[in-house]
Structures are given as C-alpha cells and as structure tokens.
Amino acid sequence: MTYLHNIGTYFLMIAEMFRKPTKWKVMKQLILKDIDDLIINSLGIVAFISFFVGGVVTIQTSLNIDNPLIPKYLVGFATRQSIILEFAPTFISIIMAGKVGSFITSSIGTMRVTEQIDALEVMGINSLNYLVFPKFIALLIYPFVITIAMVLGIIGGMIASVYGGFSTLQDYITGIQYDFIPFQVAYAYIKTMVFAFILATVPSYHGYYMTGGALEVGKASTTSFVWTSVLIIVLNYILTQMLLA
C-alpha cells in the first residue's frame, strides 16, 4: 500500500506542477538558474567520462576481435553502436541521477526542513510549480548533454584506436559510417527525453515530500538516486523493447 500511495502522490505532484503558474518574469529567472545548475555545471564531468569511456570501449572491442579474418573497421562500428545506443543515453543518465538528482533532492529537501516551502504556500504561490517546473523545463535541454557525450565518446574511441595501433583512422571512420541507421539516433533521443523527465520529477518528489531534519535530507538524496536509477534502467528495457524489437 505504501508503494501505491507514493505512486499516486507522484502523479498528483506532476498534475499540480502545471497548475497556477508562477509569473513569467520570476519563472524565467528560475529556469535560467536551473539550466546553469543542472546542465551547464554537468558538462565537465559528462565530457570527461564520455571521452575516456569511448576510448575504453574501443580498446576492449579491439582486443576481443583480434583476428586477421575480422575487418578492422568493425572497431569503429562497435564503438558507434555502443555509445549511441546505450552508453550516452543510459549510462550518462545514471551518472546524472547521482549528480543532478542528489542536488535537486537536497536543495528542495533543505527548503522543506527550513520551512521555506511553507512560506511559499502562505504567500499563495504554487510551490510545486515554483520549484519543480523550472527544473523540468531546464532538463528539456538534456539532449544537448547527450549529444556532447556521443561526440566525445566517438572522438575518444578514435584517438584510442589510432594512437593505440588498433586500427587506422580511415578504418575507424569507415566503421562509424558502416550500416548507419538514422532511427538509432532518434531512439537515443527518445530515451533521453524520457530520462530527462524522470531526472526532473523523481528527485523533486523525494525532496518535496520528505520529513524530518538535516539527516533525513541525506537519506532522501540517497533514496532518490536509487529510485531514479531503477526507473531509468526499467524504462530503458521497456523503450528498447518497444522501439527496436
């Protein structure tokens, strides 16, 4: 029953988030701040991880197909498929669940503990629209982050492949272009938008409805990371089955 209650409260929160909107002059500033906090401040860690994981994927692929009968361009092909289909949209989203999700939960949870949310309600402001809606809008730019992850992952794989002596630049580029299906990129972006919605709402739910003090803020952040990651993995399976099977 507790799970059903939480699920119902979550969907009621989403509905309430769109009601009684805050004035645009105020909302614009909130959105710009959340874009800076959630998107811009995440680019560094995303770029770093994407570049080196792309290199690791290439090295592992090269070592596992080290056979003279297997063409070298398959290194680039396997790297492209791994990064576009799974690594960039899914793996990066789980990392963002830890960074962005914990930030959202702790910031909203701190406002709950210090009674700032109660103060908003007393002033007649829809606190869910004021706190959660800007994060939802800010994370609509999340595909931009995933695009950077895709590009840097492929570049990292190319550098590791060429300078590691696993294949030539021409073979790697040929592999990237080989049997390219544009819908696979669309599939990655569809997943990204679904994950962005989860990243904006699930951590907000755990922060908004938490009770207790400073210790409970930390517990809520941990819980939100776990449930956000679980939902991303489950939805990844469902969307893959629906779109690619």
Tab-separated table of C-alpha atoms in Angstrom:
chain	number	residue	atom	x	y	z
A	1	MET	CA	0.000	0.000	0.000
A	2	THR	CA	2.900	2.355	0.699
A	3	TYR	CA	4.171	1.930	-2.859
A	4	LEU	CA	0.704	2.625	-4.281
A	5	HIS	CA	0.413	5.718	-2.096
A	6	ASN	CA	3.807	7.001	-3.286
A	7	ILE	CA	2.961	6.352	-6.936
A	8	GLY	CA	-0.371	8.155	-6.595
A	9	THR	CA	1.240	11.099	-4.806
A	10	TYR	CA	3.919	11.287	-7.514
A	11	PHE	CA	1.344	11.592	-10.318
A	12	LEU	CA	-0.680	14.121	-8.317
A	13	MET	CA	2.528	16.132	-7.899
A	14	ILE	CA	3.067	16.124	-11.666
A	15	ALA	CA	-0.501	17.336	-12.267
A	16	GLU	CA	-0.169	20.057	-9.612
A	17	MET	CA	3.153	21.168	-11.128
A	18	PHE	CA	1.328	22.560	-14.188
A	19	ARG	CA	-1.436	24.345	-12.255
A	20	LYS	CA	-1.434	28.002	-11.173
A	21	PRO	CA	1.793	29.003	-12.968
A	22	THR	CA	4.222	31.497	-11.488
A	23	LYS	CA	4.614	34.878	-13.222
A	24	TRP	CA	6.865	34.603	-16.281
A	25	LYS	CA	9.234	37.328	-15.054
A	26	VAL	CA	10.022	35.230	-11.969
A	27	MET	CA	9.846	31.878	-13.772
A	28	LYS	CA	12.382	32.982	-16.396
A	29	GLN	CA	14.994	33.646	-13.726
A	30	LEU	CA	14.290	30.308	-12.057
A	31	ILE	CA	14.654	28.443	-15.375
A	32	LEU	CA	17.940	30.167	-16.218
A	33	LYS	CA	19.308	29.360	-12.767
A	34	ASP	CA	18.323	25.695	-13.099
A	35	ILE	CA	19.864	25.493	-16.578
A	36	ASP	CA	23.114	26.718	-15.058
A	37	ASP	CA	22.909	24.369	-12.051
A	38	LEU	CA	21.675	21.233	-13.808
A	39	ILE	CA	23.010	21.455	-17.376
A	40	ILE	CA	25.997	23.793	-17.611
A	41	ASN	CA	27.610	22.595	-14.383
A	42	SER	CA	27.296	18.969	-15.555
A	43	LEU	CA	29.100	19.395	-18.878
A	44	GLY	CA	32.582	18.961	-17.397
A	45	ILE	CA	32.001	15.582	-15.765
A	46	VAL	CA	29.978	14.343	-18.767
A	47	ALA	CA	32.730	15.353	-21.215
A	48	PHE	CA	35.475	13.758	-19.098
A	49	ILE	CA	33.655	10.444	-18.618
A	50	SER	CA	32.446	10.237	-22.241
A	51	PHE	CA	35.894	10.790	-23.734
A	52	PHE	CA	37.646	8.142	-21.676
A	53	VAL	CA	34.839	5.583	-21.722
A	54	GLY	CA	34.768	5.889	-25.513
A	55	GLY	CA	38.472	5.035	-25.507
A	56	VAL	CA	37.930	2.080	-23.179
A	57	VAL	CA	35.085	0.713	-25.336
A	58	THR	CA	37.343	0.898	-28.413
A	59	ILE	CA	40.274	-0.823	-26.694
A	60	GLN	CA	38.123	-3.631	-25.308
A	61	THR	CA	36.428	-4.133	-28.685
A	62	SER	CA	39.785	-4.236	-30.462
A	63	LEU	CA	41.220	-6.787	-28.042
A	64	ASN	CA	38.177	-9.044	-28.326
A	65	ILE	CA	38.119	-9.142	-32.134
A	66	ASP	CA	41.866	-9.514	-32.618
A	67	ASN	CA	41.536	-11.862	-35.553
A	68	PRO	CA	43.009	-11.312	-39.053
A	69	LEU	CA	39.751	-12.546	-40.608
A	70	ILE	CA	37.713	-9.797	-38.925
A	71	PRO	CA	37.895	-6.410	-40.695
A	72	LYS	CA	39.392	-3.568	-38.681
A	73	TYR	CA	36.528	-1.198	-39.460
A	74	LEU	CA	34.319	-3.207	-37.073
A	75	VAL	CA	36.123	-1.448	-34.201
A	76	GLY	CA	34.568	1.874	-35.215
A	77	PHE	CA	31.226	0.221	-35.929
A	78	ALA	CA	31.039	-1.454	-32.492
A	79	THR	CA	32.137	1.744	-30.735
A	80	ARG	CA	29.462	3.793	-32.520
A	81	GLN	CA	26.736	1.308	-31.693
A	82	SER	CA	27.734	1.016	-28.028
A	83	ILE	CA	27.951	4.769	-27.472
A	84	ILE	CA	24.844	5.876	-29.391
A	85	LEU	CA	22.503	3.075	-28.310
A	86	GLU	CA	23.428	2.608	-24.648
A	87	PHE	CA	26.382	4.463	-23.201
A	88	ALA	CA	25.398	8.071	-23.964
A	89	PRO	CA	21.651	7.991	-23.187
A	90	THR	CA	21.580	5.392	-20.390
A	91	PHE	CA	24.965	5.327	-18.652
A	92	ILE	CA	25.256	9.129	-18.594
A	93	SER	CA	21.681	9.395	-17.261
A	94	ILE	CA	22.540	7.126	-14.333
A	95	ILE	CA	25.569	9.309	-13.589
A	96	MET	CA	23.334	12.384	-13.791
A	97	ALA	CA	20.916	10.703	-11.376
A	98	GLY	CA	23.727	10.849	-8.836
A	99	LYS	CA	24.878	14.383	-9.586
A	100	VAL	CA	21.737	16.233	-10.656
A	101	GLY	CA	19.233	14.062	-8.758
A	102	SER	CA	21.034	14.436	-5.433
A	103	PHE	CA	21.332	18.192	-5.978
A	104	ILE	CA	17.603	18.560	-6.678
A	105	THR	CA	16.550	16.421	-3.709
A	106	SER	CA	18.902	18.104	-1.257
A	107	SER	CA	18.019	21.637	-2.366
A	108	ILE	CA	14.241	21.087	-2.208
A	109	GLY	CA	14.566	18.967	0.948
A	110	THR	CA	16.522	21.734	2.670
A	111	MET	CA	13.742	24.177	1.781
A	112	ARG	CA	11.228	21.744	3.302
A	113	VAL	CA	13.262	21.385	6.514
A	114	THR	CA	13.755	25.145	6.878
A	115	GLU	CA	10.012	25.753	6.205
A	116	GLN	CA	10.673	27.852	3.094
A	117	ILE	CA	8.121	25.757	1.166
A	118	ASP	CA	5.516	26.506	3.847
A	119	ALA	CA	6.317	30.195	3.443
A	120	LEU	CA	5.697	29.963	-0.313
A	121	GLU	CA	2.338	28.323	0.302
A	122	VAL	CA	1.371	31.016	2.821
A	123	MET	CA	2.118	33.677	0.182
A	124	GLY	CA	-0.298	31.940	-2.204
A	125	ILE	CA	2.439	30.594	-4.528
A	126	ASN	CA	2.082	27.139	-6.051
A	127	SER	CA	5.292	25.737	-4.571
A	128	LEU	CA	5.383	22.727	-6.925
A	129	ASN	CA	5.180	24.973	-9.977
A	130	TYR	CA	7.727	27.346	-8.453
A	131	LEU	CA	10.247	24.618	-7.521
A	132	VAL	CA	9.745	21.680	-9.893
A	133	PHE	CA	8.512	23.183	-13.163
A	134	PRO	CA	11.737	25.212	-13.822
A	135	LYS	CA	13.779	22.013	-13.406
A	136	PHE	CA	11.501	20.209	-15.845
A	137	ILE	CA	11.968	22.987	-18.436
A	138	ALA	CA	15.721	23.178	-17.827
A	139	LEU	CA	16.130	19.454	-18.430
A	140	LEU	CA	14.433	19.742	-21.824
A	141	ILE	CA	17.936	20.813	-22.920
A	142	TYR	CA	19.278	17.478	-21.646
A	143	PRO	CA	19.590	16.024	-25.220
A	144	PHE	CA	22.312	18.648	-25.772
A	145	VAL	CA	24.333	16.997	-22.993
A	146	ILE	CA	23.798	13.558	-24.529
A	147	THR	CA	24.895	14.868	-27.945
A	148	ILE	CA	28.164	16.027	-26.400
A	149	ALA	CA	28.553	12.600	-24.768
A	150	MET	CA	28.046	10.861	-28.124
A	151	VAL	CA	30.515	13.076	-29.998
A	152	LEU	CA	33.239	12.953	-27.344
A	153	GLY	CA	32.775	9.203	-26.856
A	154	ILE	CA	33.365	8.580	-30.565
A	155	ILE	CA	36.318	11.008	-30.635
A	156	GLY	CA	37.836	9.325	-27.565
A	157	GLY	CA	37.438	5.961	-29.280
A	158	MET	CA	39.078	7.298	-32.425
A	159	ILE	CA	42.112	8.625	-30.542
A	160	ALA	CA	42.476	5.379	-28.578
A	161	SER	CA	42.147	3.325	-31.758
A	162	VAL	CA	44.618	5.300	-33.857
A	163	TYR	CA	47.280	6.039	-31.252
A	164	GLY	CA	46.904	2.596	-29.683
A	165	GLY	CA	47.583	0.978	-33.036
A	166	PHE	CA	44.320	-0.966	-33.088
A	167	SER	CA	43.151	0.407	-36.466
A	168	THR	CA	43.844	3.234	-38.877
A	169	LEU	CA	41.906	6.487	-38.928
A	170	GLN	CA	40.354	5.545	-42.274
A	171	ASP	CA	39.214	2.139	-40.961
A	172	TYR	CA	37.701	3.742	-37.855
A	173	ILE	CA	35.792	6.352	-39.897
A	174	THR	CA	34.611	3.628	-42.273
A	175	GLY	CA	33.308	1.666	-39.277
A	176	ILE	CA	31.443	4.696	-37.933
A	177	GLN	CA	29.721	5.164	-41.290
A	178	TYR	CA	29.086	1.461	-41.938
A	179	ASP	CA	25.410	0.402	-41.935
A	180	PHE	CA	24.316	3.602	-40.182
A	181	ILE	CA	20.606	3.705	-39.339
A	182	PRO	CA	19.369	7.256	-38.534
A	183	PHE	CA	16.499	5.919	-36.403
A	184	GLN	CA	19.025	4.666	-33.857
A	185	VAL	CA	19.922	8.283	-33.084
A	186	ALA	CA	16.225	9.141	-32.828
A	187	TYR	CA	15.815	6.159	-30.476
A	188	ALA	CA	18.619	7.517	-28.278
A	189	TYR	CA	16.973	10.952	-28.110
A	190	ILE	CA	13.548	9.483	-27.317
A	191	LYS	CA	15.106	7.645	-24.374
A	192	THR	CA	16.929	10.818	-23.380
A	193	MET	CA	13.719	12.859	-23.161
A	194	VAL	CA	12.019	10.191	-21.035
A	195	PHE	CA	15.061	10.012	-18.743
A	196	ALA	CA	15.121	13.824	-18.510
A	197	PHE	CA	11.536	13.790	-17.224
A	198	ILE	CA	12.491	11.172	-14.615
A	199	LEU	CA	15.578	13.171	-13.591
A	200	ALA	CA	13.450	16.280	-13.044
A	201	THR	CA	10.475	14.775	-11.215
A	202	VAL	CA	11.590	11.774	-9.123
A	203	PRO	CA	14.312	13.626	-7.145
A	204	SER	CA	11.900	16.564	-6.735
A	205	TYR	CA	9.273	14.221	-5.322
A	206	HIS	CA	11.675	12.813	-2.714
A	207	GLY	CA	12.818	16.283	-1.721
A	208	TYR	CA	9.372	17.879	-1.612
A	209	TYR	CA	7.633	15.195	0.450
A	210	MET	CA	10.446	14.361	2.856
A	211	THR	CA	10.004	14.835	6.592
A	212	GLY	CA	12.496	15.259	9.408
A	213	GLY	CA	15.706	17.232	9.676
A	214	ALA	CA	19.136	17.544	8.088
A	215	LEU	CA	19.888	13.805	8.471
A	216	GLU	CA	16.716	12.916	6.560
A	217	VAL	CA	17.802	15.218	3.709
A	218	GLY	CA	20.832	12.988	3.160
A	219	LYS	CA	18.694	9.848	3.339
A	220	ALA	CA	16.200	11.320	0.854
A	221	SER	CA	19.048	12.112	-1.567
A	222	THR	CA	20.256	8.516	-1.407
A	223	THR	CA	16.736	7.147	-1.858
A	224	SER	CA	16.075	9.429	-4.824
A	225	PHE	CA	19.289	8.286	-6.531
A	226	VAL	CA	18.345	4.626	-6.083
A	227	TRP	CA	14.797	5.009	-7.395
A	228	THR	CA	15.812	7.303	-10.258
A	229	SER	CA	18.433	4.762	-11.368
A	230	VAL	CA	15.954	1.877	-11.078
A	231	LEU	CA	13.351	3.734	-13.163
A	232	ILE	CA	15.929	4.638	-15.807
A	233	ILE	CA	17.033	1.001	-16.139
A	234	VAL	CA	13.465	-0.352	-16.247
A	235	LEU	CA	12.303	2.270	-18.764
A	236	ASN	CA	15.435	1.621	-20.816
A	237	TYR	CA	14.357	-2.009	-21.158
A	238	ILE	CA	10.742	-1.108	-21.987
A	239	LEU	CA	11.667	1.561	-24.566
A	240	THR	CA	14.231	-0.716	-26.209
A	241	GLN	CA	11.645	-3.470	-26.485
A	242	MET	CA	9.078	-1.056	-27.933
A	243	LEU	CA	11.301	0.857	-30.364
A	244	LEU	CA	13.898	-1.662	-31.548
A	245	ALA	CA	12.400	-5.121	-31.120
